[in-house]
mmCIF file of C-alpha atoms in Angstrom:
data_model
loop_
_atom_site.group_PDB
_atom_site.id
_atom_site.type_symbol
_atom_site.label_atom_id
_atom_site.label_comp_id
_atom_site.label_asym_id
_atom_site.label_seq_id
_atom_site.Cartn_x
_atom_site.Cartn_y
_atom_site.Cartn_z
ATOM 1 C CA MET T 1 -142.411 -32.517 -93.137
ATOM 2 C CA ILE T 2 -139.421 -33.895 -91.286
ATOM 3 C CA LYS T 3 -137.673 -31.184 -89.293
ATOM 4 C CA LYS T 4 -134.252 -30.149 -90.524
ATOM 5 C CA TYR T 5 -132.483 -31.388 -87.408
ATOM 6 C CA HIS T 6 -134.145 -34.799 -87.942
ATOM 7 C CA GLN T 7 -132.756 -34.862 -91.449
ATOM 8 C CA TYR T 8 -129.299 -33.829 -90.313
ATOM 9 C CA ILE T 9 -129.098 -36.360 -87.464
ATOM 10 C CA THR T 10 -130.338 -39.090 -89.807
ATOM 11 C CA LYS T 11 -127.788 -38.128 -92.449
ATOM 12 C CA VAL T 12 -124.836 -38.113 -90.016
ATOM 13 C CA PHE T 13 -125.850 -41.445 -88.449
ATOM 14 C CA LEU T 14 -126.383 -43.152 -91.819
ATOM 15 C CA ASN T 15 -123.060 -41.840 -93.118
ATOM 16 C CA ASN T 16 -121.266 -43.329 -90.104
ATOM 17 C CA LEU T 17 -123.208 -46.556 -90.475
ATOM 18 C CA ILE T 18 -122.284 -46.881 -94.155
ATOM 19 C CA VAL T 19 -118.597 -46.121 -93.577
ATOM 20 C CA ILE T 20 -118.296 -48.590 -90.693
ATOM 21 C CA SER T 21 -120.211 -51.256 -92.649
ATOM 22 C CA ILE T 22 -117.792 -50.839 -95.568
ATOM 23 C CA VAL T 23 -114.803 -51.117 -93.227
ATOM 24 C CA PHE T 24 -116.113 -54.341 -91.704
ATOM 25 C CA LEU T 25 -117.079 -55.625 -95.140
ATOM 26 C CA VAL T 26 -113.476 -55.203 -96.294
ATOM 27 C CA ILE T 27 -112.129 -56.830 -93.106
ATOM 28 C CA SER T 28 -114.558 -59.736 -93.520
ATOM 29 C CA PHE T 29 -113.539 -60.126 -97.165
ATOM 30 C CA ILE T 30 -109.828 -60.257 -96.277
ATOM 31 C CA ILE T 31 -110.353 -62.819 -93.496
ATOM 32 C CA SER T 32 -112.704 -64.939 -95.625
ATOM 33 C CA ILE T 33 -110.493 -65.008 -98.698
ATOM 34 C CA PHE T 34 -107.582 -66.367 -96.654
ATOM 35 C CA GLU T 35 -109.849 -69.175 -95.468
ATOM 36 C CA GLU T 36 -110.919 -69.945 -99.034
ATOM 37 C CA LEU T 37 -107.318 -69.860 -100.274
ATOM 38 C CA LYS T 38 -106.448 -72.403 -97.587
ATOM 39 C CA PHE T 39 -109.388 -74.572 -98.720
ATOM 40 C CA PHE T 40 -108.159 -74.515 -102.343
ATOM 41 C CA GLU T 41 -104.429 -74.802 -101.599
ATOM 42 C CA ASN T 42 -104.257 -78.453 -102.745
ATOM 43 C CA LYS T 43 -106.714 -78.047 -105.595
ATOM 44 C CA ASN T 44 -105.800 -76.999 -109.093
ATOM 45 C CA VAL T 45 -108.206 -74.113 -109.634
ATOM 46 C CA GLU T 46 -108.038 -70.563 -110.933
ATOM 47 C CA ILE T 47 -107.591 -67.679 -108.469
ATOM 48 C CA TYR T 48 -111.085 -66.342 -109.142
ATOM 49 C CA TYR T 49 -112.666 -69.379 -107.411
ATOM 50 C CA PRO T 50 -111.680 -68.221 -103.898
ATOM 51 C CA ILE T 51 -112.782 -64.691 -104.800
ATOM 52 C CA ILE T 52 -116.205 -65.892 -105.977
ATOM 53 C CA LEU T 53 -116.710 -67.997 -102.852
ATOM 54 C CA THR T 54 -115.678 -65.087 -100.635
ATOM 55 C CA LEU T 55 -118.107 -62.720 -102.361
ATOM 56 C CA LEU T 56 -120.915 -65.243 -101.883
ATOM 57 C CA ASN T 57 -120.142 -65.734 -98.188
ATOM 58 C CA VAL T 58 -119.302 -62.198 -97.020
ATOM 59 C CA PRO T 59 -122.913 -60.859 -96.922
ATOM 60 C CA THR T 60 -123.799 -63.536 -94.349
ATOM 61 C CA VAL T 61 -120.719 -62.669 -92.275
ATOM 62 C CA LEU T 62 -121.720 -58.995 -92.357
ATOM 63 C CA TYR T 63 -125.265 -59.899 -91.273
ATOM 64 C CA GLU T 64 -123.899 -61.637 -88.178
ATOM 65 C CA ILE T 65 -121.958 -58.554 -87.046
ATOM 66 C CA PHE T 66 -124.635 -55.912 -87.740
ATOM 67 C CA PRO T 67 -125.336 -55.425 -83.988
ATOM 68 C CA PHE T 68 -121.679 -54.572 -83.412
ATOM 69 C CA ILE T 69 -121.721 -52.251 -86.444
ATOM 70 C CA PHE T 70 -124.739 -50.350 -85.098
ATOM 71 C CA LEU T 71 -123.113 -50.078 -81.662
ATOM 72 C CA VAL T 72 -119.933 -48.565 -83.107
ATOM 73 C CA ALA T 73 -121.891 -46.356 -85.547
ATOM 74 C CA ALA T 74 -123.824 -44.793 -82.645
ATOM 75 C CA LYS T 75 -120.552 -44.074 -80.852
ATOM 76 C CA PHE T 76 -118.901 -42.541 -83.931
ATOM 77 C CA PHE T 77 -122.042 -40.462 -84.508
ATOM 78 C CA PHE T 78 -121.513 -38.673 -81.195
ATOM 79 C CA ILE T 79 -117.783 -38.307 -81.818
ATOM 80 C CA SER T 80 -118.506 -36.582 -85.145
ATOM 81 C CA LEU T 81 -120.964 -34.184 -83.461
ATOM 82 C CA VAL T 82 -118.575 -33.393 -80.599
ATOM 83 C CA ASP T 83 -115.642 -32.805 -82.976
ATOM 84 C CA LYS T 84 -117.659 -30.107 -84.773
ATOM 85 C CA ASP T 85 -119.276 -28.720 -81.588
ATOM 86 C CA GLU T 86 -122.623 -29.591 -83.155
ATOM 87 C CA LEU T 87 -123.881 -31.522 -80.132
ATOM 88 C CA GLU T 88 -123.779 -28.349 -78.053
ATOM 89 C CA ILE T 89 -125.510 -26.373 -80.830
ATOM 90 C CA LEU T 90 -128.333 -28.920 -80.908
ATOM 91 C CA ARG T 91 -128.739 -28.720 -77.138
ATOM 92 C CA ASN T 92 -128.839 -24.917 -77.206
ATOM 93 C CA ASN T 93 -131.684 -25.142 -79.714
ATOM 94 C CA GLY T 94 -133.805 -27.399 -77.524
ATOM 95 C CA ILE T 95 -132.762 -30.756 -79.013
ATOM 96 C CA ASP T 96 -131.745 -32.711 -75.935
ATOM 97 C CA ASN T 97 -130.054 -36.107 -75.645
ATOM 98 C CA LEU T 98 -133.372 -37.961 -75.374
ATOM 99 C CA LYS T 99 -134.644 -36.543 -78.675
ATOM 100 C CA ILE T 100 -131.394 -37.525 -80.387
ATOM 101 C CA LEU T 101 -131.633 -41.011 -78.895
ATOM 102 C CA GLN T 102 -135.243 -41.367 -80.082
ATOM 103 C CA ILE T 103 -134.225 -40.514 -83.653
ATOM 104 C CA LEU T 104 -131.232 -42.890 -83.671
ATOM 105 C CA SER T 105 -133.156 -45.794 -82.129
ATOM 106 C CA THR T 106 -136.065 -45.323 -84.552
ATOM 107 C CA ILE T 107 -133.677 -45.350 -87.531
ATOM 108 C CA SER T 108 -132.019 -48.516 -86.202
ATOM 109 C CA PHE T 109 -135.345 -50.301 -85.712
ATOM 110 C CA VAL T 110 -136.557 -49.419 -89.223
ATOM 111 C CA LEU T 111 -133.248 -50.495 -90.751
ATOM 112 C CA GLY T 112 -133.531 -53.749 -88.790
ATOM 113 C CA LEU T 113 -136.893 -54.438 -90.436
ATOM 114 C CA ILE T 114 -135.407 -53.705 -93.870
ATOM 115 C CA ILE T 115 -132.463 -55.999 -93.136
ATOM 116 C CA ILE T 116 -134.583 -59.010 -92.153
ATOM 117 C CA ILE T 117 -137.077 -58.512 -95.004
ATOM 118 C CA PHE T 118 -134.671 -57.852 -97.850
ATOM 119 C CA TYR T 119 -131.005 -58.202 -96.855
ATOM 120 C CA TYR T 120 -131.325 -61.501 -94.994
ATOM 121 C CA THR T 121 -133.150 -63.111 -97.925
ATOM 122 C CA PHE T 122 -130.440 -61.855 -100.281
ATOM 123 C CA ALA T 123 -127.603 -63.029 -97.989
ATOM 124 C CA SER T 124 -129.156 -66.470 -97.333
ATOM 125 C CA ASN T 125 -129.602 -67.088 -101.059
ATOM 126 C CA LEU T 126 -125.946 -66.242 -101.652
ATOM 127 C CA LYS T 127 -124.975 -68.494 -98.739
ATOM 128 C CA ASN T 128 -126.920 -71.326 -100.352
ATOM 129 C CA GLN T 129 -125.057 -70.768 -103.634
ATOM 130 C CA TYR T 130 -121.806 -70.630 -101.657
ATOM 131 C CA LEU T 131 -122.426 -74.043 -100.085
ATOM 132 C CA MET T 132 -123.513 -75.630 -103.373
ATOM 133 C CA PHE T 133 -120.496 -74.191 -105.176
ATOM 134 C CA LYS T 134 -118.050 -75.222 -102.456
ATOM 135 C CA ASN T 135 -119.459 -78.743 -102.147
ATOM 136 C CA LYS T 136 -118.400 -79.410 -105.724
ATOM 137 C CA PHE T 137 -114.782 -79.210 -104.571
ATOM 138 C CA ALA T 138 -115.170 -80.865 -101.178
ATOM 139 C CA GLY T 139 -113.550 -84.274 -101.087
ATOM 140 C CA GLU T 140 -116.004 -85.488 -98.432
ATOM 141 C CA ASN T 141 -119.094 -84.510 -100.377
ATOM 142 C CA GLN T 142 -120.568 -88.010 -100.317
ATOM 143 C CA TYR T 143 -123.960 -87.283 -98.791
ATOM 144 C CA LEU T 144 -127.213 -85.923 -100.139
ATOM 145 C CA ALA T 145 -129.922 -85.459 -97.517
ATOM 146 C CA ILE T 146 -133.460 -84.071 -97.714
ATOM 147 C CA VAL T 147 -136.539 -84.049 -95.518
ATOM 148 C CA ASN T 148 -140.055 -84.066 -96.973
ATOM 149 C CA GLU T 149 -143.524 -85.435 -96.284
ATOM 150 C CA ASN T 150 -142.203 -88.955 -96.963
ATOM 151 C CA GLY T 151 -139.667 -88.696 -94.156
ATOM 152 C CA LEU T 152 -135.891 -88.466 -94.105
ATOM 153 C CA TRP T 153 -133.938 -89.412 -97.240
ATOM 154 C CA VAL T 154 -130.162 -89.796 -97.362
ATOM 155 C CA LYS T 155 -127.930 -90.903 -100.205
ATOM 156 C CA GLU T 156 -124.689 -92.332 -98.824
ATOM 157 C CA LYS T 157 -121.820 -93.233 -101.142
ATOM 158 C CA VAL T 158 -119.460 -95.979 -99.949
ATOM 159 C CA ASN T 159 -116.734 -96.985 -102.440
ATOM 160 C CA ASP T 160 -118.587 -98.183 -105.577
ATOM 161 C CA ARG T 161 -121.872 -98.685 -103.747
ATOM 162 C CA VAL T 162 -124.637 -96.176 -103.096
ATOM 163 C CA ASN T 163 -127.016 -96.628 -100.169
ATOM 164 C CA ILE T 164 -130.354 -94.851 -100.298
ATOM 165 C CA ILE T 165 -131.701 -94.584 -96.762
ATOM 166 C CA ASN T 166 -135.272 -93.670 -95.879
ATOM 167 C CA ALA T 167 -136.735 -93.333 -92.374
ATOM 168 C CA ASN T 168 -140.107 -92.127 -91.122
ATOM 169 C CA SER T 169 -138.616 -90.370 -88.110
ATOM 170 C CA PHE T 170 -135.274 -89.315 -86.688
ATOM 171 C CA GLU T 171 -135.025 -88.516 -82.992
ATOM 172 C CA GLY T 172 -131.874 -88.442 -80.899
ATOM 173 C CA LYS T 173 -129.858 -91.544 -81.829
ATOM 174 C CA THR T 174 -132.716 -93.519 -83.387
ATOM 175 C CA LEU T 175 -134.251 -93.914 -86.829
ATOM 176 C CA GLU T 176 -137.769 -95.356 -86.970
ATOM 177 C CA ASN T 177 -139.206 -97.491 -89.811
ATOM 178 C CA ILE T 178 -136.023 -97.491 -91.843
ATOM 179 C CA SER T 179 -135.268 -98.921 -95.269
ATOM 180 C CA ILE T 180 -131.814 -99.148 -96.863
ATOM 181 C CA THR T 181 -131.567 -99.788 -100.583
ATOM 182 C CA GLN T 182 -128.105 -100.672 -101.857
ATOM 183 C CA VAL T 183 -127.422 -99.988 -105.538
ATOM 184 C CA ASP T 184 -124.329 -100.227 -107.717
ATOM 185 C CA ASP T 185 -122.730 -97.423 -109.718
ATOM 186 C CA LYS T 186 -125.395 -97.928 -112.407
ATOM 187 C CA TYR T 187 -128.161 -97.663 -109.792
ATOM 188 C CA LYS T 188 -129.159 -101.286 -110.152
ATOM 189 C CA THR T 189 -130.654 -102.585 -106.884
ATOM 190 C CA LYS T 190 -128.463 -105.164 -105.165
ATOM 191 C CA LYS T 191 -130.025 -105.451 -101.710
ATOM 192 C CA THR T 192 -132.801 -103.884 -99.624
ATOM 193 C CA ILE T 193 -132.897 -103.898 -95.826
ATOM 194 C CA ILE T 194 -135.968 -102.857 -93.856
ATOM 195 C CA ALA T 195 -136.210 -102.548 -90.063
ATOM 196 C CA THR T 196 -138.568 -101.112 -87.479
ATOM 197 C CA LYS T 197 -135.782 -99.261 -85.699
ATOM 198 C CA ALA T 198 -132.077 -98.431 -85.991
ATOM 199 C CA ASP T 199 -129.654 -97.301 -83.294
ATOM 200 C CA ILE T 200 -127.235 -94.943 -85.069
ATOM 201 C CA SER T 201 -125.225 -93.760 -82.054
ATOM 202 C CA ASN T 202 -122.073 -94.877 -83.899
ATOM 203 C CA LYS T 203 -121.166 -95.833 -87.461
ATOM 204 C CA THR T 204 -122.072 -99.474 -86.879
ATOM 205 C CA TRP T 205 -125.857 -99.281 -86.871
ATOM 206 C CA LEU T 206 -127.932 -101.797 -84.950
ATOM 207 C CA LEU T 207 -131.081 -102.596 -86.926
ATOM 208 C CA LYS T 208 -134.014 -104.167 -85.063
ATOM 209 C CA ASN T 209 -136.749 -106.549 -86.273
ATOM 210 C CA GLY T 210 -136.406 -106.458 -90.022
ATOM 211 C CA LYS T 211 -135.847 -108.304 -93.251
ATOM 212 C CA ILE T 212 -133.178 -108.452 -95.954
ATOM 213 C CA PHE T 213 -134.173 -108.758 -99.626
ATOM 214 C CA SER T 214 -131.381 -109.674 -102.016
ATOM 215 C CA SER T 215 -131.288 -110.507 -105.712
ATOM 216 C CA ASN T 216 -128.779 -113.330 -105.148
ATOM 217 C CA THR T 217 -129.910 -114.954 -101.874
ATOM 218 C CA PRO T 218 -133.229 -115.918 -100.246
ATOM 219 C CA ASP T 219 -135.024 -113.361 -98.102
ATOM 220 C CA GLU T 220 -133.762 -113.303 -94.525
ATOM 221 C CA SER T 221 -135.546 -112.103 -91.366
ATOM 222 C CA PHE T 222 -133.629 -110.851 -88.350
ATOM 223 C CA GLU T 223 -134.092 -109.521 -84.840
ATOM 224 C CA ASP T 224 -130.691 -107.796 -84.739
ATOM 225 C CA HIS T 225 -128.585 -106.835 -87.724
ATOM 226 C CA TYR T 226 -125.435 -104.725 -87.859
ATOM 227 C CA TYR T 227 -125.025 -102.337 -90.764
ATOM 228 C CA ASN T 228 -121.722 -100.527 -91.410
ATOM 229 C CA SER T 229 -122.254 -96.907 -92.396
ATOM 230 C CA THR T 230 -120.163 -93.764 -92.756
ATOM 231 C CA LEU T 231 -122.835 -91.864 -90.806
ATOM 232 C CA ASP T 232 -123.815 -91.600 -87.169
ATOM 233 C CA ASN T 233 -126.403 -89.441 -85.395
ATOM 234 C CA ASN T 234 -124.043 -86.460 -85.057
ATOM 235 C CA ILE T 235 -123.023 -86.442 -88.725
ATOM 236 C CA LEU T 236 -126.624 -86.897 -89.825
ATOM 237 C CA ALA T 237 -127.817 -84.022 -87.641
ATOM 238 C CA ASN T 238 -125.063 -81.756 -89.002
ATOM 239 C CA LEU T 239 -126.265 -82.326 -92.573
ATOM 240 C CA PHE T 240 -129.170 -80.027 -91.719
ATOM 241 C CA SER T 241 -127.298 -77.608 -89.465
ATOM 242 C CA ASN T 242 -126.516 -74.720 -91.848
ATOM 243 C CA LEU T 243 -129.727 -72.782 -91.364
ATOM 244 C CA GLY T 244 -128.119 -69.525 -92.512
ATOM 245 C CA SER T 245 -128.484 -70.661 -96.133
ATOM 246 C CA LEU T 246 -132.302 -70.728 -95.870
ATOM 247 C CA ASN T 247 -134.646 -67.758 -96.006
ATOM 248 C CA VAL T 248 -137.562 -67.353 -93.609
ATOM 249 C CA PHE T 249 -140.070 -69.189 -95.815
ATOM 250 C CA GLN T 250 -137.664 -72.094 -96.335
ATOM 251 C CA LEU T 251 -137.016 -72.274 -92.589
ATOM 252 C CA HIS T 252 -140.734 -72.566 -91.858
ATOM 253 C CA LYS T 253 -141.083 -75.236 -94.534
ATOM 254 C CA LEU T 254 -138.148 -77.162 -93.083
ATOM 255 C CA SER T 255 -139.657 -76.884 -89.597
ATOM 256 C CA ASN T 256 -142.911 -78.419 -90.853
ATOM 257 C CA SER T 257 -140.943 -81.237 -92.487
ATOM 258 C CA TYR T 258 -139.053 -81.882 -89.261
ATOM 259 C CA ASP T 259 -142.359 -82.098 -87.402
ATOM 260 C CA ILE T 260 -143.530 -84.777 -89.830
ATOM 261 C CA ILE T 261 -140.558 -87.048 -89.126
ATOM 262 C CA GLY T 262 -140.397 -86.219 -85.410
ATOM 263 C CA TYR T 263 -137.030 -84.466 -85.644
ATOM 264 C CA SER T 264 -136.329 -81.639 -83.183
ATOM 265 C CA THR T 265 -137.143 -78.160 -84.509
ATOM 266 C CA THR T 266 -135.407 -76.366 -81.625
ATOM 267 C CA ASP T 267 -132.467 -75.093 -83.706
ATOM 268 C CA ILE T 268 -134.828 -73.765 -86.388
ATOM 269 C CA GLU T 269 -136.992 -72.023 -83.792
ATOM 270 C CA ILE T 270 -133.931 -70.391 -82.230
ATOM 271 C CA HIS T 271 -132.700 -69.259 -85.639
ATOM 272 C CA LEU T 272 -136.118 -67.809 -86.558
ATOM 273 C CA HIS T 273 -136.393 -65.947 -83.261
ATOM 274 C CA LYS T 274 -132.914 -64.507 -83.830
ATOM 275 C CA ILE T 275 -134.072 -63.204 -87.212
ATOM 276 C CA TYR T 276 -137.298 -61.728 -85.821
ATOM 277 C CA SER T 277 -135.496 -60.141 -82.872
ATOM 278 C CA LEU T 278 -132.869 -58.373 -85.009
ATOM 279 C CA PRO T 279 -134.697 -54.979 -85.221
ATOM 280 C CA PHE T 280 -134.981 -54.926 -81.427
ATOM 281 C CA TYR T 281 -131.365 -56.065 -81.114
ATOM 282 C CA LEU T 282 -130.117 -53.240 -83.347
ATOM 283 C CA TRP T 283 -132.421 -50.826 -81.523
ATOM 284 C CA ILE T 284 -131.032 -51.682 -78.092
ATOM 285 C CA MET T 285 -127.392 -51.769 -79.289
ATOM 286 C CA THR T 286 -127.829 -48.242 -80.669
ATOM 287 C CA ILE T 287 -129.260 -47.143 -77.311
ATOM 288 C CA VAL T 288 -126.373 -48.777 -75.426
ATOM 289 C CA GLY T 289 -123.779 -47.128 -77.688
ATOM 290 C CA SER T 290 -125.449 -43.722 -77.334
ATOM 291 C CA ILE T 291 -125.696 -43.919 -73.540
ATOM 292 C CA LEU T 292 -122.032 -44.892 -73.243
ATOM 293 C CA MET T 293 -120.967 -41.863 -75.294
ATOM 294 C CA ILE T 294 -123.244 -39.437 -73.438
ATOM 295 C CA LYS T 295 -122.604 -40.612 -69.892
ATOM 296 C CA LEU T 296 -118.954 -41.693 -70.083
ATOM 297 C CA LYS T 297 -117.137 -38.457 -70.829
ATOM 298 C CA PHE T 298 -113.691 -40.033 -71.270
ATOM 299 C CA ILE T 299 -114.712 -41.951 -74.424
ATOM 300 C CA LYS T 300 -113.995 -39.186 -76.912
ATOM 301 C CA THR T 301 -111.434 -40.817 -79.202
ATOM 302 C CA LYS T 302 -112.004 -43.329 -81.964
ATOM 303 C CA PHE T 303 -109.498 -45.710 -80.359
ATOM 304 C CA PHE T 304 -111.339 -45.936 -77.036
ATOM 305 C CA THR T 305 -114.643 -46.095 -78.919
ATOM 306 C CA VAL T 306 -113.575 -49.228 -80.780
ATOM 307 C CA ILE T 307 -112.034 -50.809 -77.647
ATOM 308 C CA ILE T 308 -115.154 -50.233 -75.531
ATOM 309 C CA GLY T 309 -117.282 -51.416 -78.467
ATOM 310 C CA VAL T 310 -115.313 -54.652 -78.703
ATOM 311 C CA ILE T 311 -115.621 -55.274 -74.947
ATOM 312 C CA ILE T 312 -119.384 -54.662 -74.968
ATOM 313 C CA SER T 313 -119.812 -56.839 -78.067
ATOM 314 C CA VAL T 314 -117.876 -59.733 -76.483
ATOM 315 C CA ILE T 315 -120.040 -59.517 -73.360
ATOM 316 C CA VAL T 316 -123.225 -59.450 -75.445
ATOM 317 C CA TYR T 317 -121.979 -62.307 -77.636
ATOM 318 C CA TYR T 318 -121.415 -64.616 -74.676
ATOM 319 C CA LEU T 319 -124.700 -63.525 -73.122
ATOM 320 C CA ASN T 320 -126.443 -64.565 -76.345
ATOM 321 C CA TYR T 321 -124.390 -67.743 -76.638
ATOM 322 C CA PHE T 322 -125.125 -69.065 -73.159
ATOM 323 C CA SER T 323 -128.765 -68.069 -73.355
ATOM 324 C CA SER T 324 -129.165 -69.901 -76.713
ATOM 325 C CA LEU T 325 -127.372 -72.903 -75.200
ATOM 326 C CA PHE T 326 -129.975 -73.074 -72.434
ATOM 327 C CA GLY T 327 -132.678 -72.903 -75.110
ATOM 328 C CA SER T 328 -131.085 -75.689 -77.175
ATOM 329 C CA ASN T 329 -130.961 -77.904 -74.084
ATOM 330 C CA ASP T 330 -134.610 -77.096 -73.245
ATOM 331 C CA THR T 331 -133.494 -75.642 -69.906
ATOM 332 C CA ILE T 332 -135.529 -72.517 -70.684
ATOM 333 C CA PRO T 333 -138.156 -71.909 -73.417
ATOM 334 C CA VAL T 334 -136.725 -71.375 -76.890
ATOM 335 C CA ALA T 335 -138.274 -67.935 -77.365
ATOM 336 C CA LEU T 336 -137.029 -66.758 -73.966
ATOM 337 C CA SER T 337 -133.486 -67.951 -74.720
ATOM 338 C CA VAL T 338 -133.291 -65.523 -77.661
ATOM 339 C CA TRP T 339 -135.197 -62.585 -76.194
ATOM 340 C CA LEU T 340 -133.728 -62.751 -72.675
ATOM 341 C CA PRO T 341 -130.387 -61.053 -73.604
ATOM 342 C CA ILE T 342 -132.314 -58.223 -75.290
ATOM 343 C CA ILE T 343 -134.509 -57.809 -72.210
ATOM 344 C CA ILE T 344 -131.435 -57.781 -69.950
ATOM 345 C CA LEU T 345 -129.716 -55.164 -72.137
ATOM 346 C CA PHE T 346 -132.851 -53.020 -72.191
ATOM 347 C CA LEU T 347 -133.316 -53.153 -68.415
ATOM 348 C CA SER T 348 -129.614 -52.438 -67.906
ATOM 349 C CA SER T 349 -129.792 -49.343 -70.118
ATOM 350 C CA LEU T 350 -133.159 -48.124 -68.772
ATOM 351 C CA ILE T 351 -131.574 -46.109 -65.957
ATOM 352 C CA GLY T 352 -129.260 -44.490 -68.478
ATOM 353 C CA VAL T 353 -132.215 -43.571 -70.718
ATOM 354 C CA ILE T 354 -134.134 -42.046 -67.779
ATOM 355 C CA LYS T 355 -131.139 -39.951 -66.696
ATOM 356 C CA ILE T 356 -129.780 -39.283 -70.184
ATOM 357 C CA ASN T 357 -130.331 -35.503 -69.941
ATOM 358 C CA GLU T 358 -128.650 -35.191 -66.553
ATOM 359 C CA ASN T 359 -125.153 -33.733 -66.606
#
């Protein structure tokens, strides 16, 4: 049976975690709804459209700031104990700082597992609905792109013409074994272009060693052919960039599809490692928050708690950002780029954990 002090510590920490999560949920909702109102300002829609979009998007926003929430929750936990003189009572009964830290960090790790198994799947599904719903109102929604075992497929709409583009591989600024089928608004084929390679570094593509099949003119072979598109390599890459709308199984499936066409899976690998590392991330942020409250005696007010929390979170954010950047550029291994900030935070807090019971 769980000891009573375990139950009490768990209850106080979860209460703080829930309250702080609700506060940040409300803040995220307010910020998000202003963004959606700006998006719809020139569109004749009912007011509930921005509200629906905000509700669909907010769970993903909350997921991104969970580490900060756990950091602040750990700090407020100690403030609540100190305000009621309960921290001293626990110490007098043999429950030292290390035991409290063990309970808090264990709770955080378990909650992290629950978040990535259940909450992330829920949030990513809502994010997917958010993007689909919003794309219906986006004036630039002229592309449809998928990747499967048959390669890369893109539907590009230009004026009254639709171009269906297929390529076996996409790497850097090059498409390999490409075919472009041009159809009219009734999807009647007007022209087909095939080429061994296409340089798509800008919106005027250079097709190499191919052939043009047209219903009105004889077939034509070419060594170089320029094709005017509304896409380039950056736009095409960004069509697949919103990984937050995919759950773990979909991310693995997409990674396998990228492997088939030779497209880089680095971003997917980084995103997956960030998901898998979340329990450890929440665990270490709870430890950091607890050590700060125990060792830094001047942080006893909610104001200083939030300020110090913001400063720590900004430092951790940029540590994660630059580390992920090195991983994206293949400067360091992908896995290391995600786990390195957690390792650094753990090593930095290790001295504090060892001396946590020292006055």
